[in-house]
XYZ file of C-alpha atoms in Angstrom:
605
model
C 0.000 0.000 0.000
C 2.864 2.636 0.710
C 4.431 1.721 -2.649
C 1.528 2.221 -4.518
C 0.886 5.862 -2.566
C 5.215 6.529 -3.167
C 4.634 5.688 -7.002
C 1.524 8.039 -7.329
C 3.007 10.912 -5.650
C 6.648 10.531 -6.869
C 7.771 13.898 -8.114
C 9.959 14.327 -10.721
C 12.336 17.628 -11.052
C 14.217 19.042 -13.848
C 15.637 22.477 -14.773
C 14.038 24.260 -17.807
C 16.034 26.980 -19.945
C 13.273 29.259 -19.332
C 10.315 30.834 -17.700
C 6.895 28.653 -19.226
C 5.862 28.939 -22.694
C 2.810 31.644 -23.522
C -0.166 31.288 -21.885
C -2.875 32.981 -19.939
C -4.715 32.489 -16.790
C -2.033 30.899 -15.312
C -1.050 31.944 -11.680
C 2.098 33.265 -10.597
C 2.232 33.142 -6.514
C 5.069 34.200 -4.088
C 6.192 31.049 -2.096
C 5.361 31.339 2.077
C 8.865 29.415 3.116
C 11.180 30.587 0.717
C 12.468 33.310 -1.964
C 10.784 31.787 -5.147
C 7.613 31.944 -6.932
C 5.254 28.977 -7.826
C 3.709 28.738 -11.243
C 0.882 26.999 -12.065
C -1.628 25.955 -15.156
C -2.452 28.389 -17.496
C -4.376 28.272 -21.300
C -3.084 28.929 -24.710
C -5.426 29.553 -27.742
C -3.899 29.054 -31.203
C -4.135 31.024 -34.423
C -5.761 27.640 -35.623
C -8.354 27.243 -33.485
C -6.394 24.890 -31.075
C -6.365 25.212 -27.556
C -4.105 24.272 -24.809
C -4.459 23.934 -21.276
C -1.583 22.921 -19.153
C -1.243 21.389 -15.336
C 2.694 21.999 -14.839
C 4.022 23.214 -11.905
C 7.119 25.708 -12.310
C 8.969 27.522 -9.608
C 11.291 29.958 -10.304
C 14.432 31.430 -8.122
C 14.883 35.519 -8.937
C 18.475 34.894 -7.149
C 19.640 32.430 -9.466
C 17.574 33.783 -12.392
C 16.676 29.729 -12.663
C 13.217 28.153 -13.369
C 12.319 24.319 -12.332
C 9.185 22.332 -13.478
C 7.740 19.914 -10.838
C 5.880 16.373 -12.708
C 3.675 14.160 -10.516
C 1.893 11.327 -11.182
C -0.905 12.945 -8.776
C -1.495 16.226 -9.605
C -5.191 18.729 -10.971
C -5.752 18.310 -14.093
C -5.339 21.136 -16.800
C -6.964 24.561 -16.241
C -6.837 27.767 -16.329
C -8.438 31.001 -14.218
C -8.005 28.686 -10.833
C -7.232 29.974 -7.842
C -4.300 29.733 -5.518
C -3.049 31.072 -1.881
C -0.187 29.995 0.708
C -0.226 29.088 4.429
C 3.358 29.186 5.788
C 2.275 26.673 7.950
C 3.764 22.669 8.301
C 6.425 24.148 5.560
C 4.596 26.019 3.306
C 1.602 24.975 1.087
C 0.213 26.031 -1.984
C -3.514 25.592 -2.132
C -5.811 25.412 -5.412
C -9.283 25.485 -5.839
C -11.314 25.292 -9.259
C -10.792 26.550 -12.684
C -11.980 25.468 -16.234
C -10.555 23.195 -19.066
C -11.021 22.962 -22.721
C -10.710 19.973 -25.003
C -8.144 20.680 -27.871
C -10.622 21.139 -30.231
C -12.551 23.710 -28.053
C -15.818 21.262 -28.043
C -15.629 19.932 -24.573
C -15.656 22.354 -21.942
C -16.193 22.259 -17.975
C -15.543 23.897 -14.777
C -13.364 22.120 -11.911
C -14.813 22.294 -8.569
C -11.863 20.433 -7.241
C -9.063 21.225 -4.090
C -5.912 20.887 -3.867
C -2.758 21.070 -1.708
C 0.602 21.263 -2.849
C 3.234 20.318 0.218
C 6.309 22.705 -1.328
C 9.129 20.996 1.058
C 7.685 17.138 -0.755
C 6.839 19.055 -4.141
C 3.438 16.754 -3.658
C 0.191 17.225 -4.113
C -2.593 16.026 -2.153
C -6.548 16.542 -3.220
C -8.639 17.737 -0.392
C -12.090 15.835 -0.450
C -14.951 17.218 1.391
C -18.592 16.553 1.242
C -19.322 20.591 1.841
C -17.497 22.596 -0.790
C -18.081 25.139 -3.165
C -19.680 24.830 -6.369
C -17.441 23.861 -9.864
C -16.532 27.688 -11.180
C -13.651 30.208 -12.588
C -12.484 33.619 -12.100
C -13.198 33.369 -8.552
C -10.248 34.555 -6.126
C -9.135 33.396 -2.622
C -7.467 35.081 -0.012
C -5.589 33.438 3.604
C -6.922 35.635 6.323
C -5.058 33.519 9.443
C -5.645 29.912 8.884
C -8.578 30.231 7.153
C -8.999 30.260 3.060
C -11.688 32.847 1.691
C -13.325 32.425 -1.528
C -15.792 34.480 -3.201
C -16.915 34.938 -6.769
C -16.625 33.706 -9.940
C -18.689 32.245 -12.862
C -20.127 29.275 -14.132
C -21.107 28.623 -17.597
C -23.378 25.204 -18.023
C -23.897 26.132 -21.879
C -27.156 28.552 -22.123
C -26.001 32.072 -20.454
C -22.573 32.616 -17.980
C -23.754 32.859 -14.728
C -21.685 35.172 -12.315
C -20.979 34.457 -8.575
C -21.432 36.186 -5.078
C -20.892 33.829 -2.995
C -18.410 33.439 0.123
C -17.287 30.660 1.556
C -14.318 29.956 3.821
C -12.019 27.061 4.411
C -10.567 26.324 8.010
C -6.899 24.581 7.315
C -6.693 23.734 11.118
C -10.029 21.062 10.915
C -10.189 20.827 7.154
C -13.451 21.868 6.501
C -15.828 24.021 4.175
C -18.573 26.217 4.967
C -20.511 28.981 3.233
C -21.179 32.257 4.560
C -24.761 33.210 5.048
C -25.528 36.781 5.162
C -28.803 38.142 5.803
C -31.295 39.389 3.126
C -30.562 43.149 4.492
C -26.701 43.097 4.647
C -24.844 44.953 2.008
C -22.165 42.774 -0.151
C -20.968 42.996 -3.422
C -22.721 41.958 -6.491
C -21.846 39.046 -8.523
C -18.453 39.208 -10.202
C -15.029 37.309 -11.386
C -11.971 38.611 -12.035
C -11.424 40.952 -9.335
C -8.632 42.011 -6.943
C -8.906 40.020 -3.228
C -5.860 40.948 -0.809
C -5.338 40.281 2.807
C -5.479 42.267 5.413
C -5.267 42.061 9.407
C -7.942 43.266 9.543
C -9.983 41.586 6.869
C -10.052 41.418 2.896
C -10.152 44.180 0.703
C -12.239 43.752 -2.651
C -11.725 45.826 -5.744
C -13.475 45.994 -9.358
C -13.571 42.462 -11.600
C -16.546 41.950 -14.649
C -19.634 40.569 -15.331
C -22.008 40.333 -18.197
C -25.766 42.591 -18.141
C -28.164 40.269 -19.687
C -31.297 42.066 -20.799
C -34.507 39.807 -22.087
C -34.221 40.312 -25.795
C -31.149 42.067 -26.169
C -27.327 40.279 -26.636
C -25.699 40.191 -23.208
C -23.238 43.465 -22.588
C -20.058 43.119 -20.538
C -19.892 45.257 -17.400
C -16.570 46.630 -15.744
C -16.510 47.313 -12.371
C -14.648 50.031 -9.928
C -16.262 49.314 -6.438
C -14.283 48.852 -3.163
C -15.303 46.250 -0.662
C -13.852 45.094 2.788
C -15.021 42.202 4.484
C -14.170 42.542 7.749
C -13.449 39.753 9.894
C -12.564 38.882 14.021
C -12.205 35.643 15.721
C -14.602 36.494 18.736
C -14.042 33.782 21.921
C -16.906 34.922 23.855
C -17.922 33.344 27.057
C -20.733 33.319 29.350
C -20.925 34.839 32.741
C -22.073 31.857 34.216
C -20.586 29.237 32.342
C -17.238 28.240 30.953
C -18.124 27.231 27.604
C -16.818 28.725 24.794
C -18.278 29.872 21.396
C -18.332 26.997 18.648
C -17.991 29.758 16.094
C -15.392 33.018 17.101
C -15.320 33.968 13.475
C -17.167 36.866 12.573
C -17.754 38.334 8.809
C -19.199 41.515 8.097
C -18.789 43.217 4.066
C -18.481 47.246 4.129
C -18.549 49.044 1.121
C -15.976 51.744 0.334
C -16.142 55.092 -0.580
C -15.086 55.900 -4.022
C -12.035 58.391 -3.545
C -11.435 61.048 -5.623
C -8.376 59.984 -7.670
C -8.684 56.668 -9.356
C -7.488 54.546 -12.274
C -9.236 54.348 -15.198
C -12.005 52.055 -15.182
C -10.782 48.621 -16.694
C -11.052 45.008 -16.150
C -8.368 42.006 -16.946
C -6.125 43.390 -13.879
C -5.850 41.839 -10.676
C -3.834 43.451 -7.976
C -0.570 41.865 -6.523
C -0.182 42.127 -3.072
C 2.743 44.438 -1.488
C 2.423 42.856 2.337
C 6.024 45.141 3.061
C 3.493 48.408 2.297
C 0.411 47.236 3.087
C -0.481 47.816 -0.406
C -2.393 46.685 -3.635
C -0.647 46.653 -6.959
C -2.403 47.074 -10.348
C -0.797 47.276 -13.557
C -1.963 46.840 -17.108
C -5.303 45.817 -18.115
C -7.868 46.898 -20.252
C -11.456 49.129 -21.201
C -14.129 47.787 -23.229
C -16.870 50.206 -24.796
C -19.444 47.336 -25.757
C -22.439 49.620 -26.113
C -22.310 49.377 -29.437
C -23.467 46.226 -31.318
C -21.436 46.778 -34.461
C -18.120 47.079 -33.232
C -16.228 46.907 -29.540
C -13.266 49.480 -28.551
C -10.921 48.812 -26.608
C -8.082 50.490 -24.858
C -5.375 48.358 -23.452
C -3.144 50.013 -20.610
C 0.594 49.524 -18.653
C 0.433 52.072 -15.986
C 1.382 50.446 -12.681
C -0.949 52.111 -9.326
C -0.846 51.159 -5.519
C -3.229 51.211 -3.551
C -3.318 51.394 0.159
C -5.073 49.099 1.974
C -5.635 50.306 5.503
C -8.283 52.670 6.589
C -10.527 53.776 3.710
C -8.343 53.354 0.600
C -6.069 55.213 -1.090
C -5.108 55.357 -5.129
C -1.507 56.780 -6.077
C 0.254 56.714 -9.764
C 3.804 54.873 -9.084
C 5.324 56.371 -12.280
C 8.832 56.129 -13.030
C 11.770 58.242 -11.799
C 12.270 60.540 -14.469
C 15.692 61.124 -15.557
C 17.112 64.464 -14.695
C 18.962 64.897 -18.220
C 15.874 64.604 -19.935
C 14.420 67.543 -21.796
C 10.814 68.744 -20.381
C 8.794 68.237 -22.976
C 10.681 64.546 -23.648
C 9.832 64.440 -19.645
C 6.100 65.243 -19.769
C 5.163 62.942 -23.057
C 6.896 59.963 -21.162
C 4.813 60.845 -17.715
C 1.872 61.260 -19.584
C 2.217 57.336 -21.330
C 3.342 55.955 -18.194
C -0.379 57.142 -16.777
C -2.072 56.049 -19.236
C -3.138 59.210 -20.816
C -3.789 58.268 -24.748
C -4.386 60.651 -27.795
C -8.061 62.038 -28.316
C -7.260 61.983 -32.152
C -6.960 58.082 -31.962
C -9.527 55.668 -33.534
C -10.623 52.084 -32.930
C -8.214 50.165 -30.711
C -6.308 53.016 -28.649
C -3.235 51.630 -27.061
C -0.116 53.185 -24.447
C 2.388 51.653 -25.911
C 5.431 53.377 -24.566
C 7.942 52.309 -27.242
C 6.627 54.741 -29.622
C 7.963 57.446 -27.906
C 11.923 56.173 -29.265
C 10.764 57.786 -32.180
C 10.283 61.297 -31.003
C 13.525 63.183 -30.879
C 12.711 64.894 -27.727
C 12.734 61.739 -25.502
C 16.210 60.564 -24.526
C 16.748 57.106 -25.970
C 18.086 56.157 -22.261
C 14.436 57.485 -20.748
C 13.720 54.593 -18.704
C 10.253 55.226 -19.171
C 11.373 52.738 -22.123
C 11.870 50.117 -20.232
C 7.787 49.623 -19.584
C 6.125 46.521 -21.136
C 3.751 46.699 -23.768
C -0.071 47.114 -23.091
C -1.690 44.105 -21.875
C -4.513 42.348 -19.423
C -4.672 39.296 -17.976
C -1.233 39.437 -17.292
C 0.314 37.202 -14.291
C 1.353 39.238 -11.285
C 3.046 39.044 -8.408
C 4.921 40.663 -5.934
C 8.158 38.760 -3.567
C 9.744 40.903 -1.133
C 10.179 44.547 -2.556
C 9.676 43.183 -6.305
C 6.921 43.336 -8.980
C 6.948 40.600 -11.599
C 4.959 40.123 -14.975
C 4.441 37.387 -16.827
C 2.752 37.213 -20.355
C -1.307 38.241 -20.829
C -2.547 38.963 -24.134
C -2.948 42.274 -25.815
C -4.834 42.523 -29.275
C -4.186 44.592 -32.226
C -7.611 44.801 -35.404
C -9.454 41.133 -34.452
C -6.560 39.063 -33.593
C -5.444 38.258 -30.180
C -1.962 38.006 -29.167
C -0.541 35.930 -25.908
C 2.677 37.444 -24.533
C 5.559 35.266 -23.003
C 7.967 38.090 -22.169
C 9.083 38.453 -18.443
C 9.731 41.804 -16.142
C 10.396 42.712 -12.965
C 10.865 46.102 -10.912
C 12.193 47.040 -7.829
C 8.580 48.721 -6.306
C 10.891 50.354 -3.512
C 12.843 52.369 -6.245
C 10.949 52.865 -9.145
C 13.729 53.208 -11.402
C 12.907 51.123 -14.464
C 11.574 47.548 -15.241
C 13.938 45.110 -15.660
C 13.366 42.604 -19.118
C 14.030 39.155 -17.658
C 12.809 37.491 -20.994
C 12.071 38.771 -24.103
C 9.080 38.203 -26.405
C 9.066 35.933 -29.621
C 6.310 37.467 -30.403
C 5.619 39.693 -33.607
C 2.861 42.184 -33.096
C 2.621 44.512 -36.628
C 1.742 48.204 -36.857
C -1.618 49.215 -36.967
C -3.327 48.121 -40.220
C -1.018 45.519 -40.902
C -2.603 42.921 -38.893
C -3.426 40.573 -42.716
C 0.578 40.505 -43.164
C 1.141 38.939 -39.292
C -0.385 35.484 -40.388
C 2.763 34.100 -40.856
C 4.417 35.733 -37.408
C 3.182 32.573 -35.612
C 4.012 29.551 -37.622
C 6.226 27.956 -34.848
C 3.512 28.233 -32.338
C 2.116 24.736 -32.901
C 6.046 22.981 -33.136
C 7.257 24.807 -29.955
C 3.569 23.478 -28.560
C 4.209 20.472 -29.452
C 7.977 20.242 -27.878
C 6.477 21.124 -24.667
C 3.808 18.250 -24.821
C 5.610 15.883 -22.234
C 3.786 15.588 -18.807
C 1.239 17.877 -19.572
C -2.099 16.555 -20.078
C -3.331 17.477 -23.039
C -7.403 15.632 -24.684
C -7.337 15.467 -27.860
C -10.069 14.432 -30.459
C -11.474 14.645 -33.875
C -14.412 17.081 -34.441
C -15.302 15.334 -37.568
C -16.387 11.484 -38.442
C -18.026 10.423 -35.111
C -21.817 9.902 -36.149
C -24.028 10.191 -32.575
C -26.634 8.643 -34.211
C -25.325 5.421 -34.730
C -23.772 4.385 -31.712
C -25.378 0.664 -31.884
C -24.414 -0.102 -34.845
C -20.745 0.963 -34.134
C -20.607 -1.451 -30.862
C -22.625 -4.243 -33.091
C -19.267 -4.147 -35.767
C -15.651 -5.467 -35.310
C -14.842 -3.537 -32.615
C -17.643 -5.266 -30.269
C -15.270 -8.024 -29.134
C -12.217 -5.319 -27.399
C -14.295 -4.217 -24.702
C -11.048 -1.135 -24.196
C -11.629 -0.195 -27.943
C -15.223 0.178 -27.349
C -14.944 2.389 -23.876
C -12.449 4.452 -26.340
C -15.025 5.182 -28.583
C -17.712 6.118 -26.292
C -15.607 8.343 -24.816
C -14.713 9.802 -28.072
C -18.443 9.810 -29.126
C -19.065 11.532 -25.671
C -16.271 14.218 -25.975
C -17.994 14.940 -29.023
C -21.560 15.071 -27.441
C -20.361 17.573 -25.361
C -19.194 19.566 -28.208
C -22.174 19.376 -29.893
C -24.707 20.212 -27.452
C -23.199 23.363 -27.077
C -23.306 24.475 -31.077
C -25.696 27.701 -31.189
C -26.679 26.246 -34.334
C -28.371 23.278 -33.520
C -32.055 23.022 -34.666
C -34.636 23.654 -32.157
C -36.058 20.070 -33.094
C -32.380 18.616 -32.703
C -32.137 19.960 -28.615
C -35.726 19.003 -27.869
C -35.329 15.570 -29.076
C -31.665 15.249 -27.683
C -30.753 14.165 -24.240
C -28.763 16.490 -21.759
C -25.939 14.930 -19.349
C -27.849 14.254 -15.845
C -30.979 14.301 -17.050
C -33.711 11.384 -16.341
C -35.958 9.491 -19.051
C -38.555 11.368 -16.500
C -37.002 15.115 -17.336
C -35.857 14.337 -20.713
C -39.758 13.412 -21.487
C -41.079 15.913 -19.482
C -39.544 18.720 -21.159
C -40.126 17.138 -24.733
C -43.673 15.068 -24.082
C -45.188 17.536 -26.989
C -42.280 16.775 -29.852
C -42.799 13.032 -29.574
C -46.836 13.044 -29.169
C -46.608 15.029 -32.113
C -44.071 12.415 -33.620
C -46.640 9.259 -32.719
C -49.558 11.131 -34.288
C -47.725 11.949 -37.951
C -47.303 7.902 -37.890
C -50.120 6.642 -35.502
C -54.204 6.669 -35.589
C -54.388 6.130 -32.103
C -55.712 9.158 -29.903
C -55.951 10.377 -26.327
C -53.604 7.984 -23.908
C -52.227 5.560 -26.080
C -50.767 8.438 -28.097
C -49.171 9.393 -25.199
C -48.092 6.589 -24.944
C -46.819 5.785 -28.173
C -44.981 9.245 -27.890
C -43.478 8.124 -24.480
C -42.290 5.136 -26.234
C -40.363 7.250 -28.832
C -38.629 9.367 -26.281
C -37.832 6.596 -24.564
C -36.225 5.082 -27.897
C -34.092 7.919 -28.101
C -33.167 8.031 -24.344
C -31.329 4.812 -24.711
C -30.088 5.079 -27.945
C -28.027 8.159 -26.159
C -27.567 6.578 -22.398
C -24.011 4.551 -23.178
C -23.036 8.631 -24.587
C -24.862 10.338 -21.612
C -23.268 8.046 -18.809
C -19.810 8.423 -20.034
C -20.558 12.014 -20.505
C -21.223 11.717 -16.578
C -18.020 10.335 -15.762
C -16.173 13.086 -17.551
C -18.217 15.603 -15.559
C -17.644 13.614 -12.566
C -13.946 13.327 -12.785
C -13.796 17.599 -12.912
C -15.828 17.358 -9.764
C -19.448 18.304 -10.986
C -21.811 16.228 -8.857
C -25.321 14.952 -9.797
C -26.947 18.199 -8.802
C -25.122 20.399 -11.246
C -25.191 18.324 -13.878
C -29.280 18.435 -13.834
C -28.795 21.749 -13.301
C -27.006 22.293 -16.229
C -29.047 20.093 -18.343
C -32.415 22.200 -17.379
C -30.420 24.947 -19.230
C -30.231 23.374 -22.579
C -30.236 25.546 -25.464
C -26.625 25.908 -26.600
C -24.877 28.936 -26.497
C -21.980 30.130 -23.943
C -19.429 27.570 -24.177
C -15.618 28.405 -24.054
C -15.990 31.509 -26.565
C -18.423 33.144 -23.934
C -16.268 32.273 -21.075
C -12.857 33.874 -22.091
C -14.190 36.903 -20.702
C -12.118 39.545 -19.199
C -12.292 37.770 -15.688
């Protein structure tokens, strides 16, 4: 038995020449017990429709300018938009809770509802299973307060509409148990969000900003950015009784206060979550990006790289952290630089407005040693993470006309000086002037090879959209293939990959999804829902009338029902295995209709 549990969790090390390859939705987290940072996961969408989703581990040491990768028989699966924290307790852990996966072929998609500890003195991980938990989701954050874990947030997206999350729920690491928050009908708490900024305090947690989607009956849903400030304050509360000794079951005591808006503030944007400073107390945001989706024909965007703090005790406080400006500089080299480094952009732009600071080489009144230079391009989404005194960046994506561009280039600055960003790694990536976006097709034509190098110990599911006929799942286990019992269970589980694919198509018929079986439904709901397709059905072919043509009709639906049930079971166990239990999978099948689906859900989170 202790074999078995030493081969499963046997870790495997090995030094890599670099920091990961591009991705997105990866997190990059500060390590409790020593001077490194821990990366995790992450997604990667190809120019060919592809997409990748990774479950490495990677920790890399600033000192030695050295990253590692960590392999593990027992380790989450792929995903990205997870969340992690540390406890500095037994050694330091890293713990991991959620996230979402994609099939290569973008037509399976779930969220993970899964947790996860990662012992960093073993390099092991260890899944956490608890009958109480919170529900499968992304975009969500969690923050330690003490020893317990708070979550809040996020979205889920069973296939019809993205639904976002308000939920909080905390974990206690000392007993190993969940429990959600209930707050009562008249308290005040934040709306329902993902992607937002969730930092520590000792006090309490501060919230800031994240996105969400406005869906209006008859109208296409709108994305929302947000700018409010939360603080949930918290106190561990041993109260006793005068006359007895006993002490409370429950000290811990949550309360959400809203914050006043100050009067100097970023820009309003989403795809930026703060890094926590613990030295200063202090939030810090950089990058991101603001969406004007009001109008159906076309969506603006302006992506930023300013870096803000923002002070986390008392009531709040923004402040610009510009650069040090060099003293050799002329003034008006001195005031364009300031003005890119806060984001300020030209009113005579159109379209996609960017700051992108390297413009500014061309103007001869900017000193080619400016370190205002030194700033990364525009991005969101971008990994970030503060160790000590030091801001780091990792990737994000940034888009120039329709395409989309991930980023694998690497900074760092010292947040104590402010005297320029340091490049750590440089980006392979080609990103052409304005207009020339039909010429870049060709920039990424190693993406797929140096994909494909990296394809050992990563899990990767790959299948064939085309050639696997639902319809005729009998006859496929009635051929050759009937006696190898493993080939069969391959091809259900390709035919159920594929199920999944399809019932998410937003161009299905409406007679193809009424007449079609959803994962976790019953014979009862599946009827239920379409008794009036088959009655209809038994009377084009039947004379009978009144209940036997109900009955007839029931027998057609129940046709269908098991012509689908070997797809629908193994469908299930694929849900299953990413943690959905029975509950949410009805719940997700009483939202058939297509739509939503991994497009909808790379949102700005």
């Amino acid at each position: 038995m202790n074999r078995e549990w030493e081969d499963a969790h046997k870790v495997t090390e090995e030094l890599v020449e670099g920091p990961p390859s591009r991705r997105a939705n990866a997190t990059l987290t500060p390590c409790p017990s020593g001077n490194y940072l821990w990366c995790i996961g992450g997604e990667f969408f190809s120019d060919d429709g592809k997409a990748y989703f990774y479950n490495d581990v990677y920790r890399y040491n600033p000192d030695k300018d050295e990253w590692r990768k960590f392999v593990s028989p027992t380790c989450p699966g792929p995903r990205s938009a997870h969340a992690v924290v540390t406890s500095a307790a037994g050694g330091g852990k890293l713990f991991l809770f959620g996230g979402e996966f994609s099939s290569l072929y973008q037509n399976t998609f779930h969220h993970y509802r899964d947790f996860w500890s990662f012992d960093i003195s073993t390099h092991s991980w260890d899944r956490l299973d608890t009958k109480i938990r919170p529900s499968a989701r992304s975009g969500h954050r969690m923050a330690m307060w003490k020893h317990y874990i708070v979550l809040f947030g996020g979205f889920y997206d069973p296939g019809h509409r993205t639904q976002y999350l308000n939920d909080t729920w905390v974990f206690d690491t000392q007993e190993y148990k969940w429990r959600q928050i209930e707050f009562k009908d008249m308290d005040r708490k934040p709306s329902a969000r993902s992607g937002f900024s969730f930092l520590s305090t000792p006090e309490g947690i501060v919230l800031h900003g994240g996105y969400c989607k406005e869906y209006i009956k008859g109208k296409r849903p709108i994305g929302v950015m947000l700018d409010d400030t939360w603080f949930l304050r918290m106190s561990l509360e041993i109260s006793q009784s005068p006359s007895s000794s006993t002490v409370s079951s429950d000290p811990l005591s949550l309360k959400w206060e809203r914050r006043k808006k100050p009067s100097f503030v970023p820009h309003i944007r989403s795809g930026c979550t703060m890094a926590l400073w613990s030295v200063k107390g202090m939030g810090v945001l950089f990058g991101g990006v603001t969406d004007d989706d009001r109008d159906e024909e076309s969506l603006e965007s302006v992506f930023w790289n300013d870096l803000y703090g923002y002070q986390l005790v008392g009531n709040g406080r923004w402040q610009s952290m510009t650069l040090k400006k060099l003293k050799k500089a002329g003034k008006g080299g001195k005031r364009k630089a300031a003005a890119v480094q806060q984001g300020e952009s030209d009113e005579d732009d159109d379209g996609i407005k960017t700051q992108e600071v390297k413009n500014t080489k061309q103007d001869l009144d900017v000193d080619p040693d400016d370190p205002i230079l030194t700033t990364p391009i525009p991005r969101y989404n971008a990994m970030l993470t503060v160790l000590r005194n030091t801001l780091y960046i990792y990737g994000g994506i940034f888009e120039r006309g329709s395409r989309e561009y991930t980023l694998d280039d690497f900074y760092s600055i010292q947040l104590d000086k402010l005297e320029r960003y340091t490049c750590l790694k440089h980006s392979g990536i080609v990103i052409p002037a304005e207009g020339d976006e039909s010429s870049s097709d060709e920039d990424d034509d190693g993406v797929e090879s140096d994909e494909d190098s990296d394809s050992d110990n990563e899990t990767r599911v790959e299948e064939d959209d085309e050639g696997l006929n639902l319809k005729k799942l009998d006859d496929s286990l009635d051929d050759e293939e009937a006696d190898e019992p493993v080939d069969v269970r391959h091809e259900v589980r390709a035919q159920a990959t594929a199920f999944m694919g399809v019932s998410r198509d937003t161009a299905r018929s409406a007679e193809d999804v009424i007449s079609t079986p959803e994962p976790g439904e019953t014979l009862a709901l599946f009827y239920a829902r379409s008794r009036e397709y088959w009655t209809q059905k038994a009377h084009g072919v039947s004379d009978n009338r009144g209940k036997q043509l109900r009955r007839d009709g029931f027998s057609f639906a129940e046709e269908r029902y098991a012509e689908y049930k070997p797809i629908l079971e193994e469908v299930e166990k694929i849900l299953a295995e990413a943690g959905l239990d029975e509950d949410e999978m009805r719940a997700g099948a009483a939202q058939t209709g297509g739509g939503g689906g991994i497009a909808s859900s790379r949102n700005r989170r």
